[in-house]
Short mmCIF file of C-alpha atoms and ligand atoms in Angstrom, two decimals:
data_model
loop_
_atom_site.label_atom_id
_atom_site.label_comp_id
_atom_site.label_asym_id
_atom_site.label_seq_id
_atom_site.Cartn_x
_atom_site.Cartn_y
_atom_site.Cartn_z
CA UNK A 1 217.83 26.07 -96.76
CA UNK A 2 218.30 23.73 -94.10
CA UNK A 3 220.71 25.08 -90.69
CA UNK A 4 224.56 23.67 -91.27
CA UNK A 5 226.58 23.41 -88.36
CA UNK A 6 229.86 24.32 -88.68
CA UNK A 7 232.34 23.87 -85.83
CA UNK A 8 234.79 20.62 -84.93
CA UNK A 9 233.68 18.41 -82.37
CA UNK A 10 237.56 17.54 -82.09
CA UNK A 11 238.21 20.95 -81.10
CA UNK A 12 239.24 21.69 -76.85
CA UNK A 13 239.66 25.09 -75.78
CA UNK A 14 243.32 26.85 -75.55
CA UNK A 15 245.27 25.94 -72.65
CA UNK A 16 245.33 29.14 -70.68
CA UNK A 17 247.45 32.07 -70.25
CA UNK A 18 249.01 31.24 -66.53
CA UNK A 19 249.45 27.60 -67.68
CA UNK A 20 251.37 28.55 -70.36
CA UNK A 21 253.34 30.56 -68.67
CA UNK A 22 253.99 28.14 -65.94
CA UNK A 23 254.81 25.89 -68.56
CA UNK A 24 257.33 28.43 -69.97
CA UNK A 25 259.27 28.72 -66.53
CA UNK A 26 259.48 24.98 -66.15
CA UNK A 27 261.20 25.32 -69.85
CA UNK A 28 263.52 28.06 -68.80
CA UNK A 29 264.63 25.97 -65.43
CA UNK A 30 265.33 23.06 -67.94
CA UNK A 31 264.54 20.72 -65.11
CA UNK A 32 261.89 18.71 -66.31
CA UNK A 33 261.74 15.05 -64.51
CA UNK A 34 259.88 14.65 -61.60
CA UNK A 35 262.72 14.16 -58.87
CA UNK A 36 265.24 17.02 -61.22
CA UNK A 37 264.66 19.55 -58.44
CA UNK A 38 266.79 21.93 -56.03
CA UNK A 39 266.95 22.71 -52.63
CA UNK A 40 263.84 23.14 -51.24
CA UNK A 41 261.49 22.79 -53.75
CA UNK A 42 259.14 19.75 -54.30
CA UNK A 43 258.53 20.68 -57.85
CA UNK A 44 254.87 20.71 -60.03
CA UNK A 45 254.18 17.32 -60.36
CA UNK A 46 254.00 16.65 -56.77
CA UNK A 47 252.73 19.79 -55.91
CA UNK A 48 250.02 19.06 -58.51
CA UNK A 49 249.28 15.43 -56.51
CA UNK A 50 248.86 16.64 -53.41
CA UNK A 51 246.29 19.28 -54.87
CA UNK A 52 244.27 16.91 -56.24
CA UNK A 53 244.55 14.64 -53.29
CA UNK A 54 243.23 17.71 -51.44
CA UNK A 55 240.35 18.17 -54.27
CA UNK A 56 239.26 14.68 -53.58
CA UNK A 57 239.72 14.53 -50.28
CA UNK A 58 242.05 11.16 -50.74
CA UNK A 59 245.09 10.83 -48.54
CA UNK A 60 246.93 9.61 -51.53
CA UNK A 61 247.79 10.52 -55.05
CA UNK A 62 250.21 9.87 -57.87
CA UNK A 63 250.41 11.09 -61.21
CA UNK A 64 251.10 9.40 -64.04
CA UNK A 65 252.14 9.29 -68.06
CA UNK A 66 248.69 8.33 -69.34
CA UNK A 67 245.39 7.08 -67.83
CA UNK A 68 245.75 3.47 -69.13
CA UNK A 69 248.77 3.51 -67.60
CA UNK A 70 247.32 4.95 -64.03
CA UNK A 71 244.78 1.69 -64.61
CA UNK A 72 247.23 -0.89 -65.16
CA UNK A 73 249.44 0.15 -62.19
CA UNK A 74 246.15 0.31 -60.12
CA UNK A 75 245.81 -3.71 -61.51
CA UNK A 76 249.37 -4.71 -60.53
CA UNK A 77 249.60 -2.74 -57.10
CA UNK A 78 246.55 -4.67 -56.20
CA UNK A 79 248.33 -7.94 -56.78
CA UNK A 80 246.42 -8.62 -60.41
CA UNK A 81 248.66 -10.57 -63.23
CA UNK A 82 248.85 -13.42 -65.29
CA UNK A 83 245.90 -15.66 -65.31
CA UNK A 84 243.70 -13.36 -63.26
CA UNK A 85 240.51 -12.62 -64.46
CA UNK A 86 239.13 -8.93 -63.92
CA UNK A 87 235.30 -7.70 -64.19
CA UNK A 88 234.62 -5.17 -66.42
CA UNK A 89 231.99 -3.02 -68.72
CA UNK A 90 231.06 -4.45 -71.87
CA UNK A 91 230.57 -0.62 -72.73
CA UNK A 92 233.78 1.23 -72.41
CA UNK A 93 237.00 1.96 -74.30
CA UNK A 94 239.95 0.20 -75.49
CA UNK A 95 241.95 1.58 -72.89
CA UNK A 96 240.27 -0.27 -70.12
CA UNK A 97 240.52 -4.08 -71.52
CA UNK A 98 243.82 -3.09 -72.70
CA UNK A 99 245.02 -2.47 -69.27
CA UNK A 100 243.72 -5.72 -68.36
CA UNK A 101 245.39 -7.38 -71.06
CA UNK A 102 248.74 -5.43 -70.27
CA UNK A 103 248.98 -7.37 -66.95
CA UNK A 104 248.55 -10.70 -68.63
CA UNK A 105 245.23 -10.82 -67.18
CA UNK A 106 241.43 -11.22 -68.86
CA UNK A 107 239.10 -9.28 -68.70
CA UNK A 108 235.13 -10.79 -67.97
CA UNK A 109 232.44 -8.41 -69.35
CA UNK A 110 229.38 -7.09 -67.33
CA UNK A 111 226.75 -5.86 -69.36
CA UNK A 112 225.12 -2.13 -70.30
CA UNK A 113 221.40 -1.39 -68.90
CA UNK A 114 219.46 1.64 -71.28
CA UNK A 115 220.69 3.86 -68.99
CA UNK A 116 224.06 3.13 -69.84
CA UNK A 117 225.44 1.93 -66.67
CA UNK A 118 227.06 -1.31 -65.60
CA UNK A 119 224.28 -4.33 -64.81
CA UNK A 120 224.03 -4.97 -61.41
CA UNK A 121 222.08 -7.83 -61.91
CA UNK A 122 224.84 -9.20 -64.42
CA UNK A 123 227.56 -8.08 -62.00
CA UNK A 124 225.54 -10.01 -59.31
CA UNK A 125 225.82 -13.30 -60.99
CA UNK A 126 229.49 -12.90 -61.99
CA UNK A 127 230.95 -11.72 -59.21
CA UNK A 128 232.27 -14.53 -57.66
CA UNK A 129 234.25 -15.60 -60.49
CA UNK A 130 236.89 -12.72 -59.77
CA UNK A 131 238.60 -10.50 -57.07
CA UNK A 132 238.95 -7.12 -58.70
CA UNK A 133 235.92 -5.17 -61.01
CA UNK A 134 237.57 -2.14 -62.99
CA UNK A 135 235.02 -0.06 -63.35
CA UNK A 136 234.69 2.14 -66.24
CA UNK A 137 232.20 5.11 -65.82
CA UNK A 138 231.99 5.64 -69.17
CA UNK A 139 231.28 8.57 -70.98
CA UNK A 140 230.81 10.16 -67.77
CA UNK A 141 227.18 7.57 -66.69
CA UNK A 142 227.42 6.66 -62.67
CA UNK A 143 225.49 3.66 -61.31
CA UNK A 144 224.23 3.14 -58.24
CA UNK A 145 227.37 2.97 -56.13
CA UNK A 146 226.04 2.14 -53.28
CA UNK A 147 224.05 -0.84 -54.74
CA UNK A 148 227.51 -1.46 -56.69
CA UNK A 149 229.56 -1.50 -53.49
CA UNK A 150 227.51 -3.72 -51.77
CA UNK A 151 227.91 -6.30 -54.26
CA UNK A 152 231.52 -5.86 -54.55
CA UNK A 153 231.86 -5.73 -50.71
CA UNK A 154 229.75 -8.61 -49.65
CA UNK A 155 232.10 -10.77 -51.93
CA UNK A 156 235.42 -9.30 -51.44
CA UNK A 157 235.38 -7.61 -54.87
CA UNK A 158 238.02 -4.58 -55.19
CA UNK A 159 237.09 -1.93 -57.26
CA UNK A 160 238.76 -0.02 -59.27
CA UNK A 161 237.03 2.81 -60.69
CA UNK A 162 237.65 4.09 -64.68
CA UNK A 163 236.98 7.73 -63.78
CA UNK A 164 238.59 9.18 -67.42
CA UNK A 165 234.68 11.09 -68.09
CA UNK A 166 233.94 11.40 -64.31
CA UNK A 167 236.82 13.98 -62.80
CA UNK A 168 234.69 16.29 -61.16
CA UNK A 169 231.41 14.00 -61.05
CA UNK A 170 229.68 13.05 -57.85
CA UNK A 171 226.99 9.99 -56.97
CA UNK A 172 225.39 11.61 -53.42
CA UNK A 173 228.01 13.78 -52.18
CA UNK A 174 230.85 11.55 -52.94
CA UNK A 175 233.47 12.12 -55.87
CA UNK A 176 233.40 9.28 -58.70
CA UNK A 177 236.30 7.99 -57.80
CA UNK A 178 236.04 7.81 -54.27
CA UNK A 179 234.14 4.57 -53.93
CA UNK A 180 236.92 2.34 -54.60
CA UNK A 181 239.57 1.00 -53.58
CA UNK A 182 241.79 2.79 -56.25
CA UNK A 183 240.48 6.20 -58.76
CA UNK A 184 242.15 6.51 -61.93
CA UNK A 185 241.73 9.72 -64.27
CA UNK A 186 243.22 10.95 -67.34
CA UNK A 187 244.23 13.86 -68.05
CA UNK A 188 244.56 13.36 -72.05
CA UNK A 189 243.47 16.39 -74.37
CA UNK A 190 239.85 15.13 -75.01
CA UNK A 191 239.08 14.41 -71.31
CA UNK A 192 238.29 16.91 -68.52
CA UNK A 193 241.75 18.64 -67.88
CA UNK A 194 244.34 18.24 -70.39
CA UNK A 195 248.14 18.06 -70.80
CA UNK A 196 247.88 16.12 -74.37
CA UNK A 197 248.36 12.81 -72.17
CA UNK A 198 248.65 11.93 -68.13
CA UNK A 199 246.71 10.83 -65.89
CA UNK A 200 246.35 10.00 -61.78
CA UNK A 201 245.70 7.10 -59.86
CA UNK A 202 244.27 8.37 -55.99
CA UNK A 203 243.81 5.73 -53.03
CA UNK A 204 243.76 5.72 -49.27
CA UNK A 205 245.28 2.54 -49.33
CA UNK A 206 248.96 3.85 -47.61
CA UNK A 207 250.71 0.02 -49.45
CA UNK A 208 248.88 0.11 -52.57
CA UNK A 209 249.88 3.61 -53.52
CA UNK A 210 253.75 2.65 -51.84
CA UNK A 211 253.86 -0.07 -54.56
CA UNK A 212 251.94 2.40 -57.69
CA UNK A 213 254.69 4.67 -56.63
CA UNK A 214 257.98 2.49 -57.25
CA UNK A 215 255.69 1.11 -59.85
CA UNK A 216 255.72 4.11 -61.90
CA UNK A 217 259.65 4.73 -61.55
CA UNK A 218 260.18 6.17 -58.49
CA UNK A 219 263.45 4.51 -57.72
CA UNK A 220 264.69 5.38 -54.01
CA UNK A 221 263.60 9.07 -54.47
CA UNK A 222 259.32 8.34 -53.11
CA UNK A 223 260.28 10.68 -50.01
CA UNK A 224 260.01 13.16 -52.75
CA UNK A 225 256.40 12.60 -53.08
CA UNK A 226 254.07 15.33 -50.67
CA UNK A 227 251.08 12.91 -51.23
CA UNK A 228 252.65 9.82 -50.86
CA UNK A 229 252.74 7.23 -47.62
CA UNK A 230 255.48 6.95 -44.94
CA UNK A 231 258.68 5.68 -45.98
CA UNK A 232 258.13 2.81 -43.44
CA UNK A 233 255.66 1.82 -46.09
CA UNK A 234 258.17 1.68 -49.22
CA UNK A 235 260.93 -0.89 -47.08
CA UNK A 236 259.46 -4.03 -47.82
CA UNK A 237 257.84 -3.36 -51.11
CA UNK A 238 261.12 -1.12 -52.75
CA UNK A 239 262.80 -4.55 -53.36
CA UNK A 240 259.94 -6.56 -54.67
CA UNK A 241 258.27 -3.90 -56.96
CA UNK A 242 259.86 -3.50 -60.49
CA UNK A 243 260.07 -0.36 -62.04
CA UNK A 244 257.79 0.38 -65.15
CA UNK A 245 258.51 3.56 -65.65
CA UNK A 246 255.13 5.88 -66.47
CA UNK A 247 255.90 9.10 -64.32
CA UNK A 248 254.66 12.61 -65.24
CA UNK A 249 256.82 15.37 -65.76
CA UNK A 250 257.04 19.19 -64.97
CA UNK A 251 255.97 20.53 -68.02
CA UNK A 252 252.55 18.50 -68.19
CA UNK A 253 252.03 19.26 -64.23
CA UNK A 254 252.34 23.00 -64.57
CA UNK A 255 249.96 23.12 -67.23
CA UNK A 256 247.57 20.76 -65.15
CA UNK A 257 247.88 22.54 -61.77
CA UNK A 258 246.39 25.97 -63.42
CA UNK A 259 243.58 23.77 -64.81
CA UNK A 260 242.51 21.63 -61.90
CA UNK A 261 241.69 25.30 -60.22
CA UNK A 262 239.39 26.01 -62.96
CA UNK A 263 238.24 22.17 -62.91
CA UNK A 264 234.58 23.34 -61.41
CA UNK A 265 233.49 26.26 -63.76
CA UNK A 266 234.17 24.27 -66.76
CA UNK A 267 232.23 21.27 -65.11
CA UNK A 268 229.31 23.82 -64.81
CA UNK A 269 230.05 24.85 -68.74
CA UNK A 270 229.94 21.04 -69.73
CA UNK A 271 226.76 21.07 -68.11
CA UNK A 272 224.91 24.14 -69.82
CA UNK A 273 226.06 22.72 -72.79
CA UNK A 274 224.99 19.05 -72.07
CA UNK A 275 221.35 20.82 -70.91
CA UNK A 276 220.99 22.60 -73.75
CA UNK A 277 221.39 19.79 -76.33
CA UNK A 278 219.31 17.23 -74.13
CA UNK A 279 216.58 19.77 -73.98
CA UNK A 280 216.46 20.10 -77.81
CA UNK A 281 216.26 16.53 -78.52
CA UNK A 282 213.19 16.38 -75.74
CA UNK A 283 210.06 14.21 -77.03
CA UNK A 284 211.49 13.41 -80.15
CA UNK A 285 209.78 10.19 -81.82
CA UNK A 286 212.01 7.09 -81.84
CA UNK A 287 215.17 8.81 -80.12
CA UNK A 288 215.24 8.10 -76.38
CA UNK A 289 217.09 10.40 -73.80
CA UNK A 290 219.45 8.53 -71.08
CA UNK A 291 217.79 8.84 -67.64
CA UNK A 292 220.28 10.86 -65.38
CA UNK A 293 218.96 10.06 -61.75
CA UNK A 294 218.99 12.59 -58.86
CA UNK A 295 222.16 11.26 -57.33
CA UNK A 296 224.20 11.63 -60.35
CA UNK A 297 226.56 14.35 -60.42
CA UNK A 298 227.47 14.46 -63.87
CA UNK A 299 229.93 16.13 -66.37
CA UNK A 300 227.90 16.27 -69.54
CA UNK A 301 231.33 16.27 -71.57
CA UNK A 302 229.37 14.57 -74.11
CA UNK A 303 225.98 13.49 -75.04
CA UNK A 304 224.44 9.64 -75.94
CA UNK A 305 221.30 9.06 -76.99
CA UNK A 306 219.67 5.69 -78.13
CA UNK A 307 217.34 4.56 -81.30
CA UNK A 308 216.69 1.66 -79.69
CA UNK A 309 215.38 -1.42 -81.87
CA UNK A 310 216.03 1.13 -84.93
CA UNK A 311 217.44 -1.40 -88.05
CA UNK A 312 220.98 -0.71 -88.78
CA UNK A 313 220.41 1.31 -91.75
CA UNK A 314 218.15 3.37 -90.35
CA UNK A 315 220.62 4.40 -87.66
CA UNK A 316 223.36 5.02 -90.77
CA UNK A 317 220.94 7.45 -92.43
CA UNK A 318 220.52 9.09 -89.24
CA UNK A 319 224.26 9.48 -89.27
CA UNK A 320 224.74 10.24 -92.84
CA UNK A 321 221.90 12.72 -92.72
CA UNK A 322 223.41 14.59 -89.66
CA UNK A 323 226.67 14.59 -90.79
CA UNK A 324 225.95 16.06 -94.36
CA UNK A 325 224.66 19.07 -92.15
CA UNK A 326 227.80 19.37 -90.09
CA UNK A 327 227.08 16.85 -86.44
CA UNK A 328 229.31 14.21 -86.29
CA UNK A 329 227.62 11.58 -84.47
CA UNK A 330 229.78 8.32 -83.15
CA UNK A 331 227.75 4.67 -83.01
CA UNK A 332 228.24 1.77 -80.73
CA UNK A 333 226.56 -0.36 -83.25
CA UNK A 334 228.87 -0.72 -85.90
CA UNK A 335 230.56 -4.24 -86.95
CA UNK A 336 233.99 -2.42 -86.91
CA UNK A 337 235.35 -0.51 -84.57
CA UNK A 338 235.42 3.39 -86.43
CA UNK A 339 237.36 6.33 -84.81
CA UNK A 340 237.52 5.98 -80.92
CA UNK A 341 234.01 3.84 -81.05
CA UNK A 342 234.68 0.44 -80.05
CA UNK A 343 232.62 -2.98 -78.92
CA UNK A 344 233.72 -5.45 -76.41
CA UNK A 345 233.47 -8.47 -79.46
CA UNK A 346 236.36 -6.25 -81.58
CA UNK A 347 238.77 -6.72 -78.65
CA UNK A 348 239.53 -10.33 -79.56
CA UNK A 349 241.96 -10.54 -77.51
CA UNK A 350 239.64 -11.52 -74.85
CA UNK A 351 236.68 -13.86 -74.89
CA UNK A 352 233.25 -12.73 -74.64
CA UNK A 353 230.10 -14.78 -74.82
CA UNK A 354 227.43 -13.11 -76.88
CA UNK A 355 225.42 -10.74 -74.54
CA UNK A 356 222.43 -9.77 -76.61
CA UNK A 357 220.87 -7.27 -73.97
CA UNK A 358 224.12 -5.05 -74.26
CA UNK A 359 224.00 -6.16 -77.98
CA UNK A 360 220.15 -4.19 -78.44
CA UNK A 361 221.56 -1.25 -76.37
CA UNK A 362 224.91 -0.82 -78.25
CA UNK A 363 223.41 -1.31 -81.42
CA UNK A 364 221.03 1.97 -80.91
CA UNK A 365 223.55 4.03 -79.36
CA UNK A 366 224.82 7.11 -80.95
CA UNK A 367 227.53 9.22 -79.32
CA UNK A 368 228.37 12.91 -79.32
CA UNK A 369 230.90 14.93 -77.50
CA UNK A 370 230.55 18.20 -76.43
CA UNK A 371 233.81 20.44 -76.69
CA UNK A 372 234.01 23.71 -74.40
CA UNK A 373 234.45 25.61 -77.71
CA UNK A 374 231.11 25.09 -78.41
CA UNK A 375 228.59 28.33 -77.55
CA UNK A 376 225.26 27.55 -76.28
CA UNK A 377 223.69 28.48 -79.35
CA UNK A 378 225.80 26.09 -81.21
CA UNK A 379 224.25 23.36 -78.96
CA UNK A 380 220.75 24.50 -79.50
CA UNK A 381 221.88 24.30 -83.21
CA UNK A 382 223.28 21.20 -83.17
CA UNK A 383 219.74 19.60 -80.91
CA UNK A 384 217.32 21.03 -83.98
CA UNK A 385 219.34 19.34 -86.33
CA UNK A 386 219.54 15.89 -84.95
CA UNK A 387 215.73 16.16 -83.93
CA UNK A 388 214.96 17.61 -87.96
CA UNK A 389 217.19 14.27 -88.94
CA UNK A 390 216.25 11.48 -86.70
CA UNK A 391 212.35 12.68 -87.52
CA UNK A 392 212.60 12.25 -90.94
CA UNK A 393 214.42 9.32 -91.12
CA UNK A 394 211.64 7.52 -88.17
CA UNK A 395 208.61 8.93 -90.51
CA UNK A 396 210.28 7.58 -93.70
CA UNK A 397 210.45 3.99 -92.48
CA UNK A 398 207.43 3.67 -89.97
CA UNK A 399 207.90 -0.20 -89.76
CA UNK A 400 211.65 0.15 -88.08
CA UNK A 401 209.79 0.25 -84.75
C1 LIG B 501 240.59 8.01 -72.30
C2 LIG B 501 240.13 6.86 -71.52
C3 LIG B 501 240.96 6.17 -70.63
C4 LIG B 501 242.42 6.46 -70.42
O1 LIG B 501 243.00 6.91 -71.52
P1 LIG B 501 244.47 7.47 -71.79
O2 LIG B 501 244.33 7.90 -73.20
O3 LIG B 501 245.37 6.31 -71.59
O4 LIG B 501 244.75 8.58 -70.86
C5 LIG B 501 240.41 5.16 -69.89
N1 LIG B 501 239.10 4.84 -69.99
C6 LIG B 501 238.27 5.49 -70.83
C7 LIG B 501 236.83 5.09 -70.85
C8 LIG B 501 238.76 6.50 -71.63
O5 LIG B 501 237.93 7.12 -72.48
#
């Protein structure tokens, strides 16, 4: 009898105890906007910024309805709209073009190297055809930032940095996030803290974050904000900013402020996890392993692994096969866009030339997350099964190589 696995890869862990019963007070006091508080109190949601201000050691934060919407204010507080072009991954999610698109602006991809970071070399020729790279590290891979910034730098390129599988990751000793001019998380139930959907832009850029604040809705009330800039900041900007209104509320902050506490242990539990599975799929004919280099500080939240050059129905019976026993794999390589998969040529929206390096890379690259509820063994489980199913299906067809 071949090993099932039997647990949902959809499945996060409970929010805890103290958040829900933070959340219950906020309920009880039935003030539940951002600036609804009383005398003397600043209320969760900016308590909650200037905490993870604090975390990242950014002089500014703001928290926000959604992470797409944290990376389209980033976008328009940096001056981005209509017409503007914007760099960005050919591998990421809708989110991050959309944001692009919400500002009337379009976004030009950069390709994917194997080791699923952005291409420097790509970035390096395209870089002076726009002002502003959003950079999305996605599914939690970091490139070199330091090579990165350079580029960016030495041609006046802004960054803006996609951190939605990166809150809590580090390149060197510097937070993803960091490097930019602007961060932007999210705080949505499948990322690394969750509050069903939010998410936080962070800057040390004291006019940037004046306009993300009236941005997001702040009306006159941004003295309200504990990790916001001087007033002096908002009197220019407070008449020429309009209000799109994307705020966070109490409810979501008081479940978020118990959770950022606990944000390192359950980066360290990711990361058993993300061990345990990469070890089991070690030396495994046909499947290659992403390299994770020294510097990189990640948050295995989820796994990727590539059959690279594999034909396309090879990779499907890989998937089929795995899935019959349980492991829900996710592939970059499909013609349409399934579940939260998605390839820069389905967003048609925006123009892409054909980029057949990313194209090879994408097309062997098979996707896993790794929920908290998962035990170790379950991982170790999950590793033999893959390795049993990708080995049967590389011996079968010896010529896909
Ligand atoms: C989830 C996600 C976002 C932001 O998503 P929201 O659902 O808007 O919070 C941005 N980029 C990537 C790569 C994501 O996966």
């Amino acid at each position: 009898m071949n090993e099932r696995f039997d647990g949902s890869f959809t499945q996060q862990e409970a929010i805890p105890d103290d958040a829900i019963n933070a959340a219950v007070e906020v309920m009880r006091s039935g003030r539940l906007h951002r600036y609804n508080v009383v005398d003397g109190e600043a209320g969760d949601v900016a308590h909650l910024e200037q905490e993870f201000a604090t975390l990242l050691g950014a002089k500014y934060c703001l928290a926000v309805a959604s992470g797409g919407y944290a990376l389209a204010t980033a976008l328009r507080a940096l001056g981005v709209g209509s017409g503007h072009k914007v760099l960005t991954n050919t591998f990421t999610l809708a989110p991050v073009p959309g944001s692009i698109a919400a500002v009337g602006a379009e976004p030009l991809f950069v390709g994917v190297t194997e080791d699923l970071v952005i291409d420097l070399e790509d970035l390096a020729k395209k870089v002076d055809q726009s002002d502003v790279l959003m950079l999305s590290h996605m599914r939690g891979h970091i490139c070199d930032m330091d090579a990165l910034m350079r580029i960016c730098d030495q041609n006046n390129v802004r960054v803006i940095e996609d951190c939605a599988h990166t809150m809590g990751a580090k390149w060197r000793d510097i937070w993803s996030g960091r490097y930019g001019t602007v961060g932007c998380y999210s705080t949505q139930t499948y990322k690394h803290i969750n509050s069903g959907e939010g998410g936080f832009l962070i800057t040390d850029d004291a006019q940037v974050m004046a306009r993300a604040i009236v941005l997001s809705g702040s009306y006159m009330l941004y003295d309200r904000h504990l990790a916001g800039p001087d007033t002096s900041e908002f009197k220019k900007i407070r008449y020429e900013t309009p209000n799109i209104s994307g705020r966070m509320d109490h409810l979501r902050a008081s479940i978020l402020r118990p959770q950022l506490r606990r944000l390192n242990a359950q980066c360290e539990a990711w990361n058993v996890r993300y061990r345990t599975v990469e070890n089991g799929l070690q030396d495994t004919p046909g499947l290659r392993l992403i390299l994770r280099p020294p510097e990189e500080k990640y948050v295995g939240s989820s796994i990727q692994v590539l059959l690279l050059d594999w034909r396309p129905q090879a990779v499907r019976d890989v998937m089929a096969r795995c899935a019959e026993r349980g492991v829900e794999l996710k592939w970059f390589g499909s013609e349409e866009p399934v579940g939260f998969t998605s390839r820069y040529d389905s967003w048609t929206y925006a123009t892409s030339s054909i980029m057949p390096k990313s194209d090879r890379i994408l097309a062997g690259l098979l996707d896993m997350r790794i929920p908290l509820t998962f035990s170790i063994e379950d991982c170790a489980l999950i590793a033999r099964i893959i390795r049993e199913e990708v080995g049967a299906v590389y011996q079968s067809i010896p010529e896909l190589v």
